[in-house]
Amino acid sequence: MSVIQVFGLTPLEGEISIQGSKNAVLPMAAASLLHRGITVLTNVPVIRDVACMVDILEYLGARCCHKGDCLVIDARHITGTSIPEKYVTAMRSSIVVLSALLGRMGEGRSCYPGGCLIGARPIDLHLMALEALGAEIKEHDGLIEARCRNKEGLKGTEIHLPYPSVGATEQAILASVLAKEVTVIHGAAKEPEISQLCRFLNNMGAVICGMGTDHVMIQGVEELHDSSFRVEGDRIVAGTYAAAVMAATGSITLKEVRAAELELPLEMLKRSGASVRKDSCCRQIRIEMKKRPQPLDIRTGPYPEFPTDLQSPYMAFLASGQGTSTIVEQVFEGRFATAKALGQMGAVVETEGQRAVIKGSYPLKGADVYASDLRGGAALAVAALAAEGKTLINDCRHIERGYEDICRDMAALGADIRWLDK
Ligand code: UD1
């Protein structure tokens, strides 16, 4: 079991480069199945979720090579059409492979991804989009079987998403790239990772426009071509380290990240007392924090609202601040699990339904805690920086799903943090 040890109360100082975006690279790797050739991705983070996606692609017949930050996917010979259960349970987002299989093979199978700690996470919108594009979906015994109704494959249509689901938008885009005629997705998710996915696909020969707006249009093409694409920096990892300097105080520079993708989270840091300097042309953000965080009222929501993935790291620094903050979680219904572990560290957090009330107190106190999910685990590392004494964060495999090496990065900024067991 991987364990992180932190001794808090050291201010952070220095600069680090932010790893490539997990949520961008996963659908891109899945989309590589649509091309009967080679796809090269660079700035790919070395994290568990990428390894899981590589395992899936290899299981289906692709040959992959992930060396350093470069991932080469040779999808000339794809033989499989089923995503094995162990991968879907390890990483829910593997369900996006279903649309790539439909586009490439005319059929795909997956088990039903169950709920997880942060909420029920249904996939009704994913399946609705695939059906609209001409897939026949059969569900039995927890299995989903998708097959093109028509021999010629999927056919473009108008899809109306009642909620801008990131996964459903990705699923609809991947299924439309090789479909006949035009697809319009109304009510599409506007997350930067969706825009990036579309730019990646266009670079492979797809014809997509409107990304970053509510209406994404895809003109189906016959085939794609070999391509190479550099993945952008991970805005959520950058936001986590921004939360870290809020908890620890100090002054840090985050490199290789687009400040424009973090507009509201950075605005919140300013309201909480930080000085934030964005250098858009150099893709750098400098954050300086000299006092205890001032209280905030945060509501999560689809982009460009406040990202649910930063909710726990922000809760962690607010718990070590002054005054009373509130957080309303509007995306996932069960995303306050970390509040309990923060409580063990002396934080005063009360949750009721989708609302959390946080009464700042400083310093927090070191404790023996468990990471319950990816972002929640990272949030405990943030809180530990504002805690007196030793914190042990157990079960850090969740953190390794999304952070290349949270100890390497925080230690490079001067934190007293290290892996005890990895
Ligand atoms: C993605 C991100 C995740 C982020 C989330 C919201 C990846 C790999 N994961 O997850 O890190 O927290 O976006 O920004 O990119 N919903 C339905 N039916 C559906 C699909 C979703 O009801 O068919 C609901 C979900 O239960 C949830 C909400 O919509 O309450 C948002 O989910 P969605 O945007 O789809 O998030 P994910 O794609 O799962």
Coordinates of C-alpha atoms and ligand atoms in Angstrom, one line a residue:
M1 CA 0.0 0.0 0.0
S2 CA 1.6 3.3 -1.0
V3 CA 1.9 5.8 1.8
I4 CA 2.9 9.5 1.8
Q5 CA 4.5 11.2 4.8
V6 CA 4.2 14.9 5.2
F7 CA 5.6 17.3 7.8
G8 CA 3.7 20.6 7.4
L9 CA 4.2 24.3 8.0
T10 CA 7.0 24.9 5.5
P11 CA 6.3 27.7 3.0
L12 CA 6.5 26.7 -0.7
E13 CA 9.0 28.4 -3.0
G14 CA 10.1 27.6 -6.6
E15 CA 8.8 26.5 -10.0
I16 CA 7.6 23.3 -11.5
S17 CA 6.3 22.2 -14.9
I18 CA 2.8 20.7 -15.0
Q19 CA 2.3 17.3 -16.4
G20 CA 0.1 16.6 -19.5
S21 CA -3.6 16.5 -19.0
K22 CA -5.1 13.1 -17.9
N23 CA -8.6 14.0 -19.0
A24 CA -7.4 15.1 -22.4
V25 CA -5.1 12.2 -23.1
L26 CA -7.5 9.4 -22.2
P27 CA -10.1 10.0 -24.9
M28 CA -7.4 10.8 -27.4
A29 CA -5.8 7.4 -26.8
A30 CA -9.2 5.8 -27.2
A31 CA -9.8 7.8 -30.4
S32 CA -6.6 6.5 -31.9
L33 CA -8.5 3.2 -32.5
L34 CA -10.5 5.1 -35.2
H35 CA -7.4 5.2 -37.4
R36 CA -5.9 2.2 -39.1
G37 CA -2.4 3.5 -38.6
I38 CA 0.0 5.3 -36.2
T39 CA -0.9 8.0 -33.7
V40 CA 1.8 9.7 -31.6
L41 CA 1.0 11.7 -28.5
T42 CA 3.6 13.7 -26.6
N43 CA 3.6 15.3 -23.1
V44 CA 1.7 12.2 -22.0
P45 CA 1.7 11.8 -18.2
V46 CA 3.1 8.7 -16.6
I47 CA 0.1 7.8 -14.4
R48 CA -2.0 4.7 -13.7
D49 CA -5.0 5.8 -15.8
V50 CA -2.8 6.1 -18.9
A51 CA -1.3 2.7 -18.2
C52 CA -4.8 1.3 -17.9
M53 CA -5.9 2.8 -21.2
V54 CA -2.7 1.4 -22.8
D55 CA -3.6 -2.1 -21.5
I56 CA -7.1 -1.8 -23.0
L57 CA -5.7 -0.7 -26.4
E58 CA -3.2 -3.6 -26.4
Y59 CA -5.9 -6.0 -25.3
L60 CA -7.9 -5.0 -28.4
G61 CA -4.9 -5.6 -30.7
A62 CA -3.1 -2.2 -30.8
R63 CA 0.6 -2.1 -30.2
C64 CA 1.6 0.7 -27.8
C65 CA 4.9 2.1 -26.7
H66 CA 4.9 4.6 -23.8
K67 CA 8.5 5.9 -23.3
G68 CA 9.2 9.1 -21.3
D69 CA 6.3 11.4 -22.2
C70 CA 5.8 9.9 -25.7
L71 CA 3.0 7.4 -26.4
V72 CA 3.0 5.8 -29.8
I73 CA -0.2 3.8 -30.7
D74 CA -0.1 1.5 -33.7
A75 CA -3.8 0.6 -34.4
R76 CA -3.3 -1.1 -37.8
H77 CA -4.5 -4.4 -36.5
I78 CA -7.5 -4.3 -34.1
T79 CA -9.0 -7.7 -33.4
G80 CA -11.0 -7.3 -30.1
T81 CA -14.4 -5.6 -29.6
S82 CA -14.9 -6.1 -25.9
I83 CA -13.5 -4.0 -23.1
P84 CA -12.8 -6.4 -20.2
E85 CA -14.6 -5.8 -16.9
K86 CA -11.4 -5.4 -14.9
Y87 CA -10.5 -2.2 -16.9
V88 CA -13.9 -0.7 -16.7
T89 CA -14.0 -1.2 -12.9
A90 CA -10.5 0.2 -12.5
M91 CA -11.2 3.3 -14.6
R92 CA -14.8 4.4 -15.4
S93 CA -13.6 6.6 -18.3
S94 CA -12.6 3.5 -20.3
I95 CA -16.2 3.4 -21.4
V96 CA -15.3 6.0 -24.0
V97 CA -13.6 3.2 -25.9
L98 CA -17.0 1.9 -26.8
S99 CA -17.7 4.6 -29.4
A100 CA -14.2 4.1 -30.9
L101 CA -15.0 0.4 -31.3
L102 CA -18.3 1.2 -32.9
G103 CA -16.7 3.6 -35.3
R104 CA -13.8 1.2 -36.2
M105 CA -15.4 -2.3 -35.9
G106 CA -19.1 -1.6 -36.1
E107 CA -19.6 -3.1 -32.7
G108 CA -18.4 -2.9 -29.1
R109 CA -19.0 -4.5 -25.7
S110 CA -18.4 -3.3 -22.2
C111 CA -19.7 -4.1 -18.8
Y112 CA -21.8 -1.5 -17.1
P113 CA -19.5 0.9 -15.1
G114 CA -21.0 1.0 -11.7
G115 CA -21.2 3.9 -9.3
C116 CA -18.1 5.0 -7.5
L117 CA -17.3 6.9 -4.4
I118 CA -18.0 10.3 -5.8
G119 CA -21.5 9.4 -7.1
A120 CA -23.8 7.1 -9.1
R121 CA -22.3 8.2 -12.4
P122 CA -24.9 6.8 -14.9
I123 CA -24.1 6.5 -18.6
D124 CA -27.6 7.0 -20.0
L125 CA -26.5 10.1 -22.0
H126 CA -23.6 8.2 -23.6
L127 CA -26.0 5.4 -24.7
M128 CA -28.6 7.9 -25.9
A129 CA -26.0 9.6 -28.1
L130 CA -24.8 6.3 -29.6
E131 CA -28.4 5.2 -30.3
A132 CA -29.2 8.5 -32.0
L133 CA -26.2 7.9 -34.3
G134 CA -27.6 4.5 -35.3
A135 CA -26.3 2.1 -32.7
E136 CA -28.4 -0.7 -31.4
I137 CA -27.8 -1.0 -27.7
K138 CA -28.6 -4.2 -25.7
E139 CA -28.2 -4.3 -22.0
H140 CA -28.3 -7.6 -20.1
D141 CA -26.6 -8.9 -16.9
G142 CA -24.6 -5.7 -16.5
L143 CA -23.3 -6.0 -20.1
I144 CA -23.7 -3.4 -22.8
E145 CA -23.6 -4.6 -26.4
A146 CA -23.5 -1.9 -29.0
R147 CA -23.8 -2.6 -32.7
C148 CA -24.4 -0.5 -35.8
R149 CA -28.0 -1.0 -36.9
N150 CA -27.0 -0.3 -40.5
K151 CA -24.2 -2.3 -42.4
E152 CA -22.8 1.0 -43.6
G153 CA -22.0 2.1 -40.1
L154 CA -23.2 5.0 -38.0
K155 CA -25.0 8.0 -39.5
G156 CA -24.8 11.7 -38.5
T157 CA -27.7 13.2 -36.7
E158 CA -28.7 16.0 -34.3
I159 CA -28.0 15.0 -30.7
H160 CA -29.5 17.0 -27.8
L161 CA -27.7 16.5 -24.5
P162 CA -30.0 17.6 -21.6
Y163 CA -26.8 18.1 -19.5
P164 CA -23.3 18.9 -20.8
S165 CA -21.7 15.6 -19.8
V166 CA -18.0 15.5 -20.6
G167 CA -18.0 11.7 -21.2
A168 CA -21.2 11.7 -23.3
T169 CA -19.9 14.6 -25.4
E170 CA -16.6 12.7 -26.0
Q171 CA -18.5 9.5 -26.8
A172 CA -20.7 11.3 -29.3
I173 CA -17.7 13.0 -31.0
L174 CA -15.8 9.8 -31.3
A175 CA -18.8 8.0 -32.8
S176 CA -19.4 10.8 -35.3
V177 CA -15.9 11.1 -36.7
L178 CA -16.3 8.2 -39.2
A179 CA -20.1 8.4 -39.4
K180 CA -21.8 9.3 -42.7
E181 CA -22.9 12.9 -43.1
V182 CA -23.1 15.6 -40.4
T183 CA -23.6 15.3 -36.6
V184 CA -24.5 18.3 -34.5
I185 CA -24.2 17.9 -30.7
H186 CA -26.4 20.5 -29.0
G187 CA -25.8 21.1 -25.3
A188 CA -22.2 19.8 -25.6
A189 CA -19.7 20.0 -22.7
K190 CA -17.3 23.0 -23.1
E191 CA -14.4 21.7 -21.0
P192 CA -11.0 22.6 -22.5
E193 CA -10.3 18.8 -22.7
I194 CA -13.1 18.5 -25.2
S195 CA -11.7 21.3 -27.4
Q196 CA -8.3 19.7 -27.2
L197 CA -9.8 16.3 -28.2
C198 CA -11.4 18.0 -31.3
R199 CA -8.1 19.7 -32.2
F200 CA -6.3 16.3 -31.9
L201 CA -9.0 14.7 -34.1
N202 CA -8.8 17.5 -36.7
N203 CA -5.1 17.0 -36.8
M204 CA -5.8 13.3 -37.8
G205 CA -8.1 14.4 -40.6
A206 CA -11.4 14.7 -38.9
V207 CA -13.7 17.7 -39.6
I208 CA -15.0 19.2 -36.4
C209 CA -15.9 22.8 -35.6
G210 CA -17.7 24.6 -32.8
M211 CA -15.7 23.0 -30.0
G212 CA -15.7 25.1 -26.8
T213 CA -19.3 26.1 -27.6
D214 CA -22.6 24.5 -26.8
H215 CA -22.9 23.2 -30.4
V216 CA -20.2 20.9 -31.8
M217 CA -20.5 20.0 -35.5
I218 CA -18.8 17.0 -37.0
Q219 CA -18.7 16.3 -40.7
G220 CA -18.0 12.5 -41.0
V221 CA -14.9 11.5 -43.0
E222 CA -14.0 8.2 -44.7
E223 CA -10.7 7.7 -43.0
L224 CA -8.1 9.4 -40.8
H225 CA -4.3 9.7 -41.2
D226 CA -1.1 9.3 -39.1
S227 CA -0.6 12.2 -36.8
S228 CA 1.4 13.6 -33.9
F229 CA -0.1 15.8 -31.1
R230 CA 1.2 17.4 -27.9
V231 CA -1.1 17.2 -24.9
E232 CA -1.6 20.4 -23.0
G233 CA -0.8 20.8 -19.3
D234 CA -3.2 19.4 -16.7
R235 CA -5.3 22.3 -15.4
I236 CA -6.5 20.2 -12.4
V237 CA -3.0 19.2 -11.3
A238 CA -2.0 22.9 -11.7
G239 CA -5.1 23.9 -9.6
T240 CA -4.0 21.3 -6.9
Y241 CA -0.6 22.9 -6.6
A242 CA -2.1 26.3 -6.5
A243 CA -4.3 25.1 -3.5
A244 CA -1.0 23.8 -2.0
V245 CA 0.6 27.2 -1.8
M246 CA -2.6 28.6 -0.4
A247 CA -2.4 26.1 2.5
A248 CA 1.4 26.4 3.0
T249 CA 1.9 30.0 2.0
G250 CA 4.9 31.0 -0.2
S251 CA 5.4 31.9 -3.8
I252 CA 5.4 29.4 -6.7
T253 CA 5.4 29.4 -10.5
L254 CA 3.5 26.8 -12.4
K255 CA 4.8 26.3 -16.0
E256 CA 3.3 24.7 -19.1
V257 CA -0.3 25.4 -18.1
R258 CA -2.9 27.7 -19.7
A259 CA -4.1 30.3 -17.2
A260 CA -7.2 30.9 -19.4
E261 CA -8.4 27.4 -18.5
L262 CA -8.3 28.2 -14.8
E263 CA -10.0 31.6 -14.9
L264 CA -12.5 31.0 -12.0
P265 CA -10.2 28.9 -9.8
L266 CA -7.5 31.6 -10.1
E267 CA -10.1 34.4 -9.4
M268 CA -11.0 32.5 -6.2
L269 CA -7.4 32.5 -5.1
K270 CA -7.3 36.2 -5.5
R271 CA -10.5 36.6 -3.5
S272 CA -8.9 34.4 -0.8
G273 CA -5.9 36.7 -0.5
A274 CA -3.3 35.5 -3.1
S275 CA -1.5 37.6 -5.7
V276 CA -1.8 35.8 -9.0
R277 CA 0.2 36.7 -12.1
K278 CA -0.7 35.1 -15.4
D279 CA 1.8 35.0 -18.2
S280 CA -0.2 33.7 -21.0
C281 CA 2.4 33.8 -23.7
C282 CA 4.8 31.8 -21.6
R283 CA 2.1 29.5 -20.2
Q284 CA 3.1 30.4 -16.7
I285 CA 1.2 31.3 -13.5
R286 CA 2.8 32.8 -10.5
I287 CA 1.0 32.6 -7.2
E288 CA 2.1 34.3 -4.0
M289 CA 0.3 33.8 -0.7
K290 CA 1.5 35.6 2.4
K291 CA -1.3 35.1 4.9
R292 CA -4.0 32.7 5.9
P293 CA -6.7 32.1 3.2
Q294 CA -9.8 34.3 3.5
P295 CA -13.2 32.6 3.2
L296 CA -14.9 31.8 -0.1
D297 CA -18.3 30.7 -1.4
I298 CA -17.8 28.1 -4.2
R299 CA -20.3 26.4 -6.4
T300 CA -19.0 23.7 -8.8
G301 CA -20.5 23.3 -12.2
P302 CA -19.8 22.5 -15.8
Y303 CA -17.0 24.5 -17.5
P304 CA -16.5 27.5 -17.3
E305 CA -18.0 27.2 -13.8
F306 CA -15.8 26.0 -10.9
P307 CA -14.4 22.5 -11.6
T308 CA -15.7 19.8 -9.4
D309 CA -12.2 18.2 -9.5
L310 CA -10.7 21.1 -7.6
Q311 CA -13.5 21.1 -5.0
S312 CA -11.6 18.9 -2.5
P313 CA -8.2 20.7 -2.8
Y314 CA -9.9 24.0 -2.3
M315 CA -11.8 22.7 0.7
A316 CA -8.5 21.6 2.1
F317 CA -6.9 25.0 2.0
L318 CA -10.0 26.8 3.1
A319 CA -10.1 24.5 6.2
S320 CA -6.8 26.0 7.2
G321 CA -7.9 29.5 6.5
Q322 CA -9.9 32.1 8.4
G323 CA -13.7 32.6 8.6
T324 CA -16.5 30.4 7.3
S325 CA -16.5 29.2 3.7
T326 CA -19.2 27.3 1.8
I327 CA -19.0 24.8 -1.0
V328 CA -22.0 23.6 -3.0
E329 CA -21.2 20.5 -5.1
Q330 CA -23.5 20.5 -8.1
V331 CA -21.8 18.0 -10.4
F332 CA -21.4 14.8 -8.4
E333 CA -23.6 14.0 -5.5
G334 CA -21.1 12.1 -3.3
R335 CA -18.0 14.2 -3.4
F336 CA -17.5 15.2 0.2
A337 CA -15.9 11.9 1.4
T338 CA -12.7 13.8 2.1
A339 CA -14.4 16.0 4.6
K340 CA -14.2 13.2 7.1
A341 CA -10.4 12.7 6.7
L342 CA -9.9 16.5 6.9
G343 CA -11.9 16.3 10.2
Q344 CA -9.3 13.9 11.6
M345 CA -6.7 16.5 10.8
G346 CA -8.6 19.1 12.9
A347 CA -10.5 20.7 10.1
V348 CA -14.1 21.8 10.9
V349 CA -16.2 20.8 8.0
E350 CA -19.9 20.1 8.2
T351 CA -21.7 18.6 5.2
E352 CA -25.4 18.4 4.5
G353 CA -26.4 17.0 1.1
Q354 CA -24.6 18.9 -1.6
R355 CA -23.5 21.7 0.8
A356 CA -20.4 21.9 2.9
V357 CA -19.7 24.6 5.5
I358 CA -16.0 25.0 6.4
K359 CA -14.8 26.9 9.5
G360 CA -11.2 27.7 9.0
S361 CA -8.7 26.8 11.8
Y362 CA -4.9 27.0 11.7
P363 CA -2.8 25.1 12.1
L364 CA -4.4 21.7 11.3
K365 CA -2.8 18.7 13.0
G366 CA -1.0 15.8 11.5
A367 CA -2.9 12.5 11.4
D368 CA -3.0 9.1 10.0
V369 CA -5.6 9.3 7.2
Y370 CA -6.8 7.4 4.1
A371 CA -7.1 8.7 0.5
S372 CA -10.6 7.8 -0.6
D373 CA -10.4 9.0 -4.2
L374 CA -8.1 10.7 -6.6
R375 CA -8.7 14.4 -6.0
G376 CA -9.7 13.8 -2.4
G377 CA -6.3 12.1 -1.8
A378 CA -4.4 15.0 -3.3
A379 CA -6.5 17.3 -1.1
L380 CA -5.2 15.5 2.0
A381 CA -1.6 16.3 0.9
V382 CA -2.7 20.0 0.5
A383 CA -4.2 20.0 4.0
A384 CA -1.1 18.3 5.4
L385 CA 1.0 21.3 4.3
A386 CA -0.9 23.4 6.8
A387 CA -0.8 20.8 9.6
E388 CA 1.5 20.7 12.6
G389 CA 3.5 17.5 12.9
K390 CA 3.4 14.3 10.8
T391 CA 0.6 13.3 8.4
L392 CA 0.5 9.8 6.9
I393 CA -1.7 9.5 3.9
N394 CA -2.5 5.8 3.3
D395 CA -3.8 4.1 0.2
C396 CA -2.3 6.6 -2.2
R397 CA -2.9 4.4 -5.3
H398 CA -5.9 6.7 -6.0
I399 CA -3.5 9.7 -6.2
E400 CA -1.2 7.8 -8.6
R401 CA -4.2 7.4 -11.0
G402 CA -3.9 11.1 -11.9
Y403 CA -0.6 12.6 -10.5
E404 CA 2.7 11.5 -11.9
D405 CA 4.4 12.1 -8.6
I406 CA 2.8 14.5 -6.2
C407 CA 5.8 14.1 -3.7
R408 CA 8.3 14.9 -6.4
D409 CA 6.4 18.0 -7.4
M410 CA 5.6 19.3 -3.9
A411 CA 9.2 18.5 -2.7
A412 CA 10.6 20.5 -5.6
L413 CA 8.6 23.4 -4.2
G414 CA 10.2 22.9 -0.8
A415 CA 7.6 20.8 1.0
D416 CA 8.7 18.1 3.4
I417 CA 6.9 15.3 1.7
R418 CA 8.0 11.8 0.6
W419 CA 6.8 8.3 -0.3
L420 CA 7.3 5.9 2.6
D421 CA 6.2 3.0 0.5
K422 CA 5.3 3.0 -3.2
Ligands
UD1_1 C1 -15.3 13.9 -16.5 C2 -13.9 13.9 -15.9 C3 -13.9 14.1 -14.4 C4 -14.7 15.4 -14.1 C5 -16.1 15.4 -14.8 C6 -16.8 16.8 -14.6 C7 -12.6 12.4 -17.3 C8 -11.9 11.2 -17.5 N1 -13.3 12.6 -16.2 O1 -16.0 12.9 -15.9 O2 -12.6 14.2 -13.9 O3 -14.9 15.5 -12.7 O4 -15.9 15.2 -16.2 O5 -16.0 17.8 -15.0 O6 -12.6 13.3 -18.2 N2 -24.2 12.1 -16.0 C9 -25.4 11.5 -16.2 N3 -25.6 10.6 -17.3 C10 -24.6 10.4 -18.2 C11 -23.3 11.0 -17.9 C12 -23.2 11.8 -16.8 O7 -26.4 11.6 -15.5 O8 -24.7 9.6 -19.1 C13 -24.1 12.9 -14.8 C14 -23.0 12.4 -13.8 O9 -23.5 11.4 -13.0 C15 -22.5 13.6 -13.1 C16 -22.6 14.7 -14.2 O10 -23.5 14.2 -15.2 O11 -23.4 13.9 -12.1 C17 -21.3 15.0 -14.8 O12 -20.7 13.9 -15.4 P1 -19.7 14.0 -16.7 O13 -19.6 15.4 -17.1 O14 -20.2 13.0 -17.7 O15 -18.3 13.6 -16.1 P2 -17.4 12.4 -16.5 O16 -17.3 12.4 -18.0 O17 -17.8 11.1 -15.8

